[in-house]
């Protein structure tokens, strides 16, 4: 029960973040200001395995759920150390995530 609540909480947080990044209507690629699916790139960096039965899995499952609902491809990166987390975050940012 607690795990399910955490998944829904994470999904809600990801959704709010995604909606908040939707733009203000001034986007020249869209008349309505909505972000096209092709423009949306969603990734998660987790410090453990996406099948660990803990936070890593909750994060990965939440991202998979949101990605399925939005029809986009999720990217899940396991980065066990702070240095690797930083390197992966910088690479994702450079790729438009």
mmCIF file of N, CA and C in Angstrom:
data_model
loop_
_atom_site.group_PDB
_atom_site.id
_atom_site.type_symbol
_atom_site.label_atom_id
_atom_site.label_comp_id
_atom_site.label_asym_id
_atom_site.label_seq_id
_atom_site.Cartn_x
_atom_site.Cartn_y
_atom_site.Cartn_z
ATOM 1 N N UNK A 1 0.833 -1.193 0.000
ATOM 2 C CA UNK A 1 0.000 0.000 0.000
ATOM 3 C C UNK A 1 0.880 1.260 0.000
ATOM 4 N N UNK A 2 1.921 1.253 0.855
ATOM 5 C CA UNK A 2 2.794 2.407 0.948
ATOM 6 C C UNK A 2 3.559 2.611 -0.365
ATOM 7 N N UNK A 3 3.993 1.498 -0.980
ATOM 8 C CA UNK A 3 4.732 1.575 -2.231
ATOM 9 C C UNK A 3 3.851 2.162 -3.331
ATOM 10 N N UNK A 4 2.606 1.737 -3.378
ATOM 11 C CA UNK A 4 1.677 2.232 -4.386
ATOM 12 C C UNK A 4 1.456 3.740 -4.225
ATOM 13 N N UNK A 5 1.339 4.186 -2.986
ATOM 14 C CA UNK A 5 1.177 5.609 -2.711
ATOM 15 C C UNK A 5 2.386 6.391 -3.208
ATOM 16 N N UNK A 6 3.590 5.868 -2.971
ATOM 17 C CA UNK A 6 4.805 6.549 -3.405
ATOM 18 C C UNK A 6 4.869 6.636 -4.927
ATOM 19 N N UNK A 7 4.452 5.581 -5.611
ATOM 20 C CA UNK A 7 4.439 5.604 -7.072
ATOM 21 C C UNK A 7 3.499 6.700 -7.565
ATOM 22 N N UNK A 8 2.296 6.751 -7.009
ATOM 23 C CA UNK A 8 1.337 7.784 -7.425
ATOM 24 C C UNK A 8 1.842 9.187 -7.094
ATOM 25 N N UNK A 9 2.495 9.331 -5.964
ATOM 26 C CA UNK A 9 3.052 10.619 -5.584
ATOM 27 C C UNK A 9 4.131 11.057 -6.570
ATOM 28 N N UNK A 10 5.008 10.133 -6.936
ATOM 29 C CA UNK A 10 6.062 10.451 -7.891
ATOM 30 C C UNK A 10 5.476 10.788 -9.263
ATOM 31 N N UNK A 11 4.493 10.026 -9.676
ATOM 32 C CA UNK A 11 3.840 10.283 -10.962
ATOM 33 C C UNK A 11 3.217 11.675 -10.963
ATOM 34 N N UNK A 12 2.548 12.017 -9.887
ATOM 35 C CA UNK A 12 1.928 13.344 -9.796
ATOM 36 C C UNK A 12 2.988 14.445 -9.863
ATOM 37 N N UNK A 13 4.100 14.246 -9.170
ATOM 38 C CA UNK A 13 5.171 15.248 -9.179
ATOM 39 C C UNK A 13 5.768 15.389 -10.573
ATOM 40 N N UNK A 14 5.992 14.272 -11.257
ATOM 41 C CA UNK A 14 6.525 14.333 -12.618
ATOM 42 C C UNK A 14 5.548 15.021 -13.567
ATOM 43 N N UNK A 15 4.276 14.714 -13.413
ATOM 44 C CA UNK A 15 3.260 15.313 -14.278
ATOM 45 C C UNK A 15 3.187 16.821 -14.070
ATOM 46 N N UNK A 16 3.210 17.256 -12.812
ATOM 47 C CA UNK A 16 3.171 18.689 -12.517
ATOM 48 C C UNK A 16 4.393 19.378 -13.116
ATOM 49 N N UNK A 17 5.555 18.748 -13.003
ATOM 50 C CA UNK A 17 6.760 19.319 -13.592
ATOM 51 C C UNK A 17 6.680 19.407 -15.098
ATOM 52 N N UNK A 18 6.131 18.375 -15.716
ATOM 53 C CA UNK A 18 6.002 18.364 -17.168
ATOM 54 C C UNK A 18 5.014 19.426 -17.641
ATOM 55 N N UNK A 19 3.898 19.544 -16.967
ATOM 56 C CA UNK A 19 2.900 20.553 -17.327
ATOM 57 C C UNK A 19 3.471 21.952 -17.119
ATOM 58 N N UNK A 20 4.232 22.135 -16.066
ATOM 59 C CA UNK A 20 4.827 23.436 -15.781
ATOM 60 C C UNK A 20 5.829 23.872 -16.836
ATOM 61 N N UNK A 21 6.392 22.920 -17.566
ATOM 62 C CA UNK A 21 7.361 23.224 -18.613
ATOM 63 C C UNK A 21 6.707 23.315 -19.982
ATOM 64 N N UNK A 22 5.391 23.375 -20.023
ATOM 65 C CA UNK A 22 4.652 23.352 -21.280
ATOM 66 C C UNK A 22 4.742 24.610 -22.105
ATOM 67 N N UNK A 23 5.235 25.668 -21.591
ATOM 68 C CA UNK A 23 5.356 26.900 -22.367
ATOM 69 C C UNK A 23 4.224 27.857 -22.070
ATOM 70 N N UNK A 24 4.362 29.073 -22.611
ATOM 71 C CA UNK A 24 3.380 30.121 -22.325
ATOM 72 C C UNK A 24 2.553 30.498 -23.538
ATOM 73 N N UNK A 25 2.614 29.701 -24.586
ATOM 74 C CA UNK A 25 1.844 30.013 -25.774
ATOM 75 C C UNK A 25 2.640 30.793 -26.806
ATOM 76 N N UNK A 26 3.848 31.206 -26.490
ATOM 77 C CA UNK A 26 4.668 31.958 -27.421
ATOM 78 C C UNK A 26 5.558 31.074 -28.273
ATOM 79 N N UNK A 27 5.383 29.786 -28.234
ATOM 80 C CA UNK A 27 6.194 28.845 -28.976
ATOM 81 C C UNK A 27 5.865 28.946 -30.467
ATOM 82 N N UNK A 28 6.864 29.146 -31.290
ATOM 83 C CA UNK A 28 6.619 29.286 -32.720
ATOM 84 C C UNK A 28 6.308 27.951 -33.386
ATOM 85 N N UNK A 29 6.542 26.821 -32.705
ATOM 86 C CA UNK A 29 6.269 25.508 -33.282
ATOM 87 C C UNK A 29 4.830 25.071 -33.103
ATOM 88 N N UNK A 30 4.041 25.803 -32.343
ATOM 89 C CA UNK A 30 2.691 25.354 -32.040
ATOM 90 C C UNK A 30 1.767 26.551 -31.887
ATOM 91 N N UNK A 31 0.573 26.438 -32.452
ATOM 92 C CA UNK A 31 -0.395 27.523 -32.322
ATOM 93 C C UNK A 31 -0.981 27.604 -30.927
ATOM 94 N N UNK A 32 -1.117 26.445 -30.235
ATOM 95 C CA UNK A 32 -1.778 26.429 -28.935
ATOM 96 C C UNK A 32 -0.816 26.571 -27.764
ATOM 97 N N UNK A 33 0.492 26.527 -28.009
ATOM 98 C CA UNK A 33 1.445 26.629 -26.924
ATOM 99 C C UNK A 33 1.766 25.282 -26.296
ATOM 100 N N UNK A 34 1.132 24.203 -26.738
ATOM 101 C CA UNK A 34 1.408 22.875 -26.213
ATOM 102 C C UNK A 34 2.733 22.361 -26.758
ATOM 103 N N UNK A 35 3.382 21.531 -25.986
ATOM 104 C CA UNK A 35 4.631 20.930 -26.405
ATOM 105 C C UNK A 35 4.314 19.664 -27.194
ATOM 106 N N UNK A 36 4.905 19.523 -28.359
ATOM 107 C CA UNK A 36 4.689 18.327 -29.175
ATOM 108 C C UNK A 36 5.394 17.143 -28.537
ATOM 109 N N UNK A 37 4.838 15.948 -28.708
ATOM 110 C CA UNK A 37 5.438 14.747 -28.137
ATOM 111 C C UNK A 37 6.885 14.574 -28.586
ATOM 112 N N UNK A 38 7.178 14.955 -29.805
ATOM 113 C CA UNK A 38 8.547 14.810 -30.302
ATOM 114 C C UNK A 38 9.521 15.691 -29.523
ATOM 115 N N UNK A 39 9.034 16.760 -28.925
ATOM 116 C CA UNK A 39 9.878 17.690 -28.191
ATOM 117 C C UNK A 39 10.091 17.278 -26.734
ATOM 118 N N UNK A 40 9.308 16.326 -26.248
ATOM 119 C CA UNK A 40 9.369 15.946 -24.848
ATOM 120 C C UNK A 40 10.363 14.812 -24.657
ATOM 121 N N UNK A 41 11.334 15.052 -23.813
ATOM 122 C CA UNK A 41 12.306 14.029 -23.442
ATOM 123 C C UNK A 41 12.287 13.941 -21.926
ATOM 124 N N UNK A 42 11.997 12.747 -21.412
ATOM 125 C CA UNK A 42 11.890 12.568 -19.965
ATOM 126 C C UNK A 42 12.869 11.502 -19.516
ATOM 127 N N UNK A 43 13.649 11.818 -18.502
ATOM 128 C CA UNK A 43 14.624 10.873 -17.968
ATOM 129 C C UNK A 43 14.611 10.941 -16.451
ATOM 130 N N UNK A 44 15.097 9.864 -15.850
ATOM 131 C CA UNK A 44 15.265 9.849 -14.402
ATOM 132 C C UNK A 44 16.633 9.257 -14.090
ATOM 133 N N UNK A 45 17.306 9.879 -13.157
ATOM 134 C CA UNK A 45 18.569 9.354 -12.642
ATOM 135 C C UNK A 45 18.269 8.731 -11.289
ATOM 136 N N UNK A 46 18.611 7.472 -11.135
ATOM 137 C CA UNK A 46 18.359 6.797 -9.865
ATOM 138 C C UNK A 46 19.670 6.242 -9.324
ATOM 139 N N UNK A 47 19.846 6.267 -8.006
ATOM 140 C CA UNK A 47 21.103 5.818 -7.412
ATOM 141 C C UNK A 47 21.173 4.307 -7.185
ATOM 142 N N UNK A 48 20.145 3.588 -7.610
ATOM 143 C CA UNK A 48 20.129 2.136 -7.401
ATOM 144 C C UNK A 48 19.424 1.479 -8.586
ATOM 145 N N UNK A 49 19.279 0.172 -8.510
ATOM 146 C CA UNK A 49 18.671 -0.586 -9.593
ATOM 147 C C UNK A 49 17.191 -0.251 -9.754
ATOM 148 N N UNK A 50 16.695 -0.211 -10.997
ATOM 149 C CA UNK A 50 15.267 0.022 -11.212
ATOM 150 C C UNK A 50 14.408 -1.181 -10.823
ATOM 151 N N UNK A 51 15.043 -2.236 -10.336
ATOM 152 C CA UNK A 51 14.309 -3.418 -9.878
ATOM 153 C C UNK A 51 14.668 -3.765 -8.434
ATOM 154 N N UNK A 52 15.096 -2.766 -7.655
ATOM 155 C CA UNK A 52 15.575 -3.026 -6.297
ATOM 156 C C UNK A 52 14.474 -3.181 -5.255
ATOM 157 N N UNK A 53 13.231 -2.929 -5.629
ATOM 158 C CA UNK A 53 12.140 -3.025 -4.671
ATOM 159 C C UNK A 53 12.065 -1.822 -3.741
ATOM 160 N N UNK A 54 12.866 -0.809 -4.005
ATOM 161 C CA UNK A 54 12.896 0.390 -3.157
ATOM 162 C C UNK A 54 12.720 1.645 -3.984
ATOM 163 N N UNK A 55 13.467 2.700 -3.607
ATOM 164 C CA UNK A 55 13.325 4.004 -4.255
ATOM 165 C C UNK A 55 13.637 3.954 -5.738
ATOM 166 N N UNK A 56 14.656 3.193 -6.106
ATOM 167 C CA UNK A 56 15.000 3.082 -7.518
ATOM 168 C C UNK A 56 13.848 2.534 -8.344
ATOM 169 N N UNK A 57 13.213 1.502 -7.837
ATOM 170 C CA UNK A 57 12.093 0.899 -8.558
ATOM 171 C C UNK A 57 10.877 1.814 -8.570
ATOM 172 N N UNK A 58 10.620 2.486 -7.467
ATOM 173 C CA UNK A 58 9.490 3.415 -7.409
ATOM 174 C C UNK A 58 9.678 4.530 -8.441
ATOM 175 N N UNK A 59 10.872 5.078 -8.512
ATOM 176 C CA UNK A 59 11.146 6.134 -9.488
ATOM 177 C C UNK A 59 11.013 5.640 -10.917
ATOM 178 N N UNK A 60 11.594 4.469 -11.205
ATOM 179 C CA UNK A 60 11.530 3.911 -12.553
ATOM 180 C C UNK A 60 10.096 3.584 -12.945
ATOM 181 N N UNK A 61 9.346 2.965 -12.031
ATOM 182 C CA UNK A 61 7.945 2.627 -12.323
ATOM 183 C C UNK A 61 7.106 3.881 -12.552
ATOM 184 N N UNK A 62 7.357 4.914 -11.760
ATOM 185 C CA UNK A 62 6.622 6.167 -11.921
ATOM 186 C C UNK A 62 6.896 6.805 -13.276
ATOM 187 N N UNK A 63 8.163 6.815 -13.677
ATOM 188 C CA UNK A 63 8.512 7.383 -14.975
ATOM 189 C C UNK A 63 7.904 6.564 -16.112
ATOM 190 N N UNK A 64 7.951 5.247 -15.993
ATOM 191 C CA UNK A 64 7.356 4.391 -17.027
ATOM 192 C C UNK A 64 5.862 4.656 -17.161
ATOM 193 N N UNK A 65 5.188 4.843 -16.045
ATOM 194 C CA UNK A 65 3.743 5.117 -16.063
ATOM 195 C C UNK A 65 3.452 6.440 -16.774
ATOM 196 N N UNK A 66 4.174 7.477 -16.394
ATOM 197 C CA UNK A 66 3.963 8.796 -17.006
ATOM 198 C C UNK A 66 4.282 8.740 -18.501
ATOM 199 N N UNK A 67 5.377 8.088 -18.849
ATOM 200 C CA UNK A 67 5.767 7.995 -20.257
ATOM 201 C C UNK A 67 4.707 7.255 -21.073
ATOM 202 N N UNK A 68 4.145 6.191 -20.508
ATOM 203 C CA UNK A 68 3.105 5.439 -21.205
ATOM 204 C C UNK A 68 1.865 6.314 -21.414
ATOM 205 N N UNK A 69 1.487 7.054 -20.388
ATOM 206 C CA UNK A 69 0.309 7.924 -20.482
ATOM 207 C C UNK A 69 0.502 9.027 -21.518
ATOM 208 N N UNK A 70 1.728 9.527 -21.635
ATOM 209 C CA UNK A 70 2.012 10.606 -22.576
ATOM 210 C C UNK A 70 2.428 10.105 -23.953
ATOM 211 N N UNK A 71 2.686 8.802 -24.063
ATOM 212 C CA UNK A 71 3.095 8.236 -25.346
ATOM 213 C C UNK A 71 4.511 8.611 -25.737
ATOM 214 N N UNK A 72 5.394 8.700 -24.754
ATOM 215 C CA UNK A 72 6.788 9.042 -25.025
ATOM 216 C C UNK A 72 7.693 7.937 -24.491
ATOM 217 N N UNK A 73 8.954 7.978 -24.878
ATOM 218 C CA UNK A 73 9.919 6.962 -24.461
ATOM 219 C C UNK A 73 10.663 7.425 -23.201
ATOM 220 N N UNK A 74 10.603 6.640 -22.108
ATOM 221 C CA UNK A 74 11.319 7.021 -20.895
ATOM 222 C C UNK A 74 12.796 6.629 -20.978
ATOM 223 N N UNK A 75 13.627 7.382 -20.306
ATOM 224 C CA UNK A 75 15.049 7.050 -20.189
ATOM 225 C C UNK A 75 15.349 6.917 -18.703
ATOM 226 N N UNK A 76 15.809 5.738 -18.315
ATOM 227 C CA UNK A 76 16.117 5.454 -16.916
ATOM 228 C C UNK A 76 17.607 5.179 -16.818
ATOM 229 N N UNK A 77 18.294 5.979 -16.017
ATOM 230 C CA UNK A 77 19.736 5.838 -15.875
ATOM 231 C C UNK A 77 20.080 5.551 -14.427
ATOM 232 N N UNK A 78 20.807 4.471 -14.231
ATOM 233 C CA UNK A 78 21.276 4.080 -12.903
ATOM 234 C C UNK A 78 22.661 4.687 -12.704
ATOM 235 N N UNK A 79 22.775 5.583 -11.754
ATOM 236 C CA UNK A 79 24.044 6.263 -11.475
ATOM 237 C C UNK A 79 24.324 6.153 -9.980
ATOM 238 N N UNK A 80 25.224 5.254 -9.612
ATOM 239 C CA UNK A 80 25.415 4.895 -8.208
ATOM 240 C C UNK A 80 26.222 5.900 -7.388
ATOM 241 N N UNK A 81 27.024 6.719 -8.031
ATOM 242 C CA UNK A 81 27.852 7.662 -7.283
ATOM 243 C C UNK A 81 27.478 9.103 -7.631
ATOM 244 N N UNK A 82 27.883 10.018 -6.770
ATOM 245 C CA UNK A 82 27.594 11.435 -7.015
ATOM 246 C C UNK A 82 28.281 11.924 -8.282
ATOM 247 N N UNK A 83 29.513 11.482 -8.515
ATOM 248 C CA UNK A 83 30.231 11.896 -9.721
ATOM 249 C C UNK A 83 29.540 11.385 -10.985
ATOM 250 N N UNK A 84 29.106 10.133 -10.956
ATOM 251 C CA UNK A 84 28.404 9.571 -12.108
ATOM 252 C C UNK A 84 27.051 10.257 -12.304
ATOM 253 N N UNK A 85 26.377 10.571 -11.211
ATOM 254 C CA UNK A 85 25.093 11.274 -11.276
ATOM 255 C C UNK A 85 25.287 12.631 -11.965
ATOM 256 N N UNK A 86 26.337 13.345 -11.580
ATOM 257 C CA UNK A 86 26.612 14.651 -12.167
ATOM 258 C C UNK A 86 26.932 14.532 -13.653
ATOM 259 N N UNK A 87 27.771 13.575 -13.999
ATOM 260 C CA UNK A 87 28.146 13.372 -15.396
ATOM 261 C C UNK A 87 26.931 13.028 -16.250
ATOM 262 N N UNK A 88 26.103 12.124 -15.742
ATOM 263 C CA UNK A 88 24.906 11.722 -16.489
ATOM 264 C C UNK A 88 23.903 12.870 -16.607
ATOM 265 N N UNK A 89 23.753 13.653 -15.543
ATOM 266 C CA UNK A 89 22.836 14.799 -15.578
ATOM 267 C C UNK A 89 23.299 15.829 -16.609
ATOM 268 N N UNK A 90 24.592 16.076 -16.665
ATOM 269 C CA UNK A 90 25.129 17.020 -17.649
ATOM 270 C C UNK A 90 24.922 16.508 -19.078
ATOM 271 N N UNK A 91 25.109 15.194 -19.273
ATOM 272 C CA UNK A 91 24.905 14.605 -20.605
ATOM 273 C C UNK A 91 23.438 14.694 -21.016
ATOM 274 N N UNK A 92 22.527 14.442 -20.073
ATOM 275 C CA UNK A 92 21.105 14.555 -20.370
ATOM 276 C C UNK A 92 20.731 15.985 -20.727
ATOM 277 N N UNK A 93 21.261 16.931 -19.977
ATOM 278 C CA UNK A 93 20.977 18.342 -20.250
ATOM 279 C C UNK A 93 21.483 18.744 -21.633
ATOM 280 N N UNK A 94 22.652 18.256 -21.993
ATOM 281 C CA UNK A 94 23.220 18.560 -23.303
ATOM 282 C C UNK A 94 22.376 17.954 -24.428
ATOM 283 N N UNK A 95 21.694 16.852 -24.135
ATOM 284 C CA UNK A 95 20.847 16.187 -25.126
ATOM 285 C C UNK A 95 19.413 16.713 -25.133
ATOM 286 N N UNK A 96 19.119 17.716 -24.324
ATOM 287 C CA UNK A 96 17.799 18.336 -24.358
ATOM 288 C C UNK A 96 16.783 17.763 -23.385
ATOM 289 N N UNK A 97 17.225 17.026 -22.385
ATOM 290 C CA UNK A 97 16.316 16.499 -21.380
ATOM 291 C C UNK A 97 16.052 17.553 -20.335
#
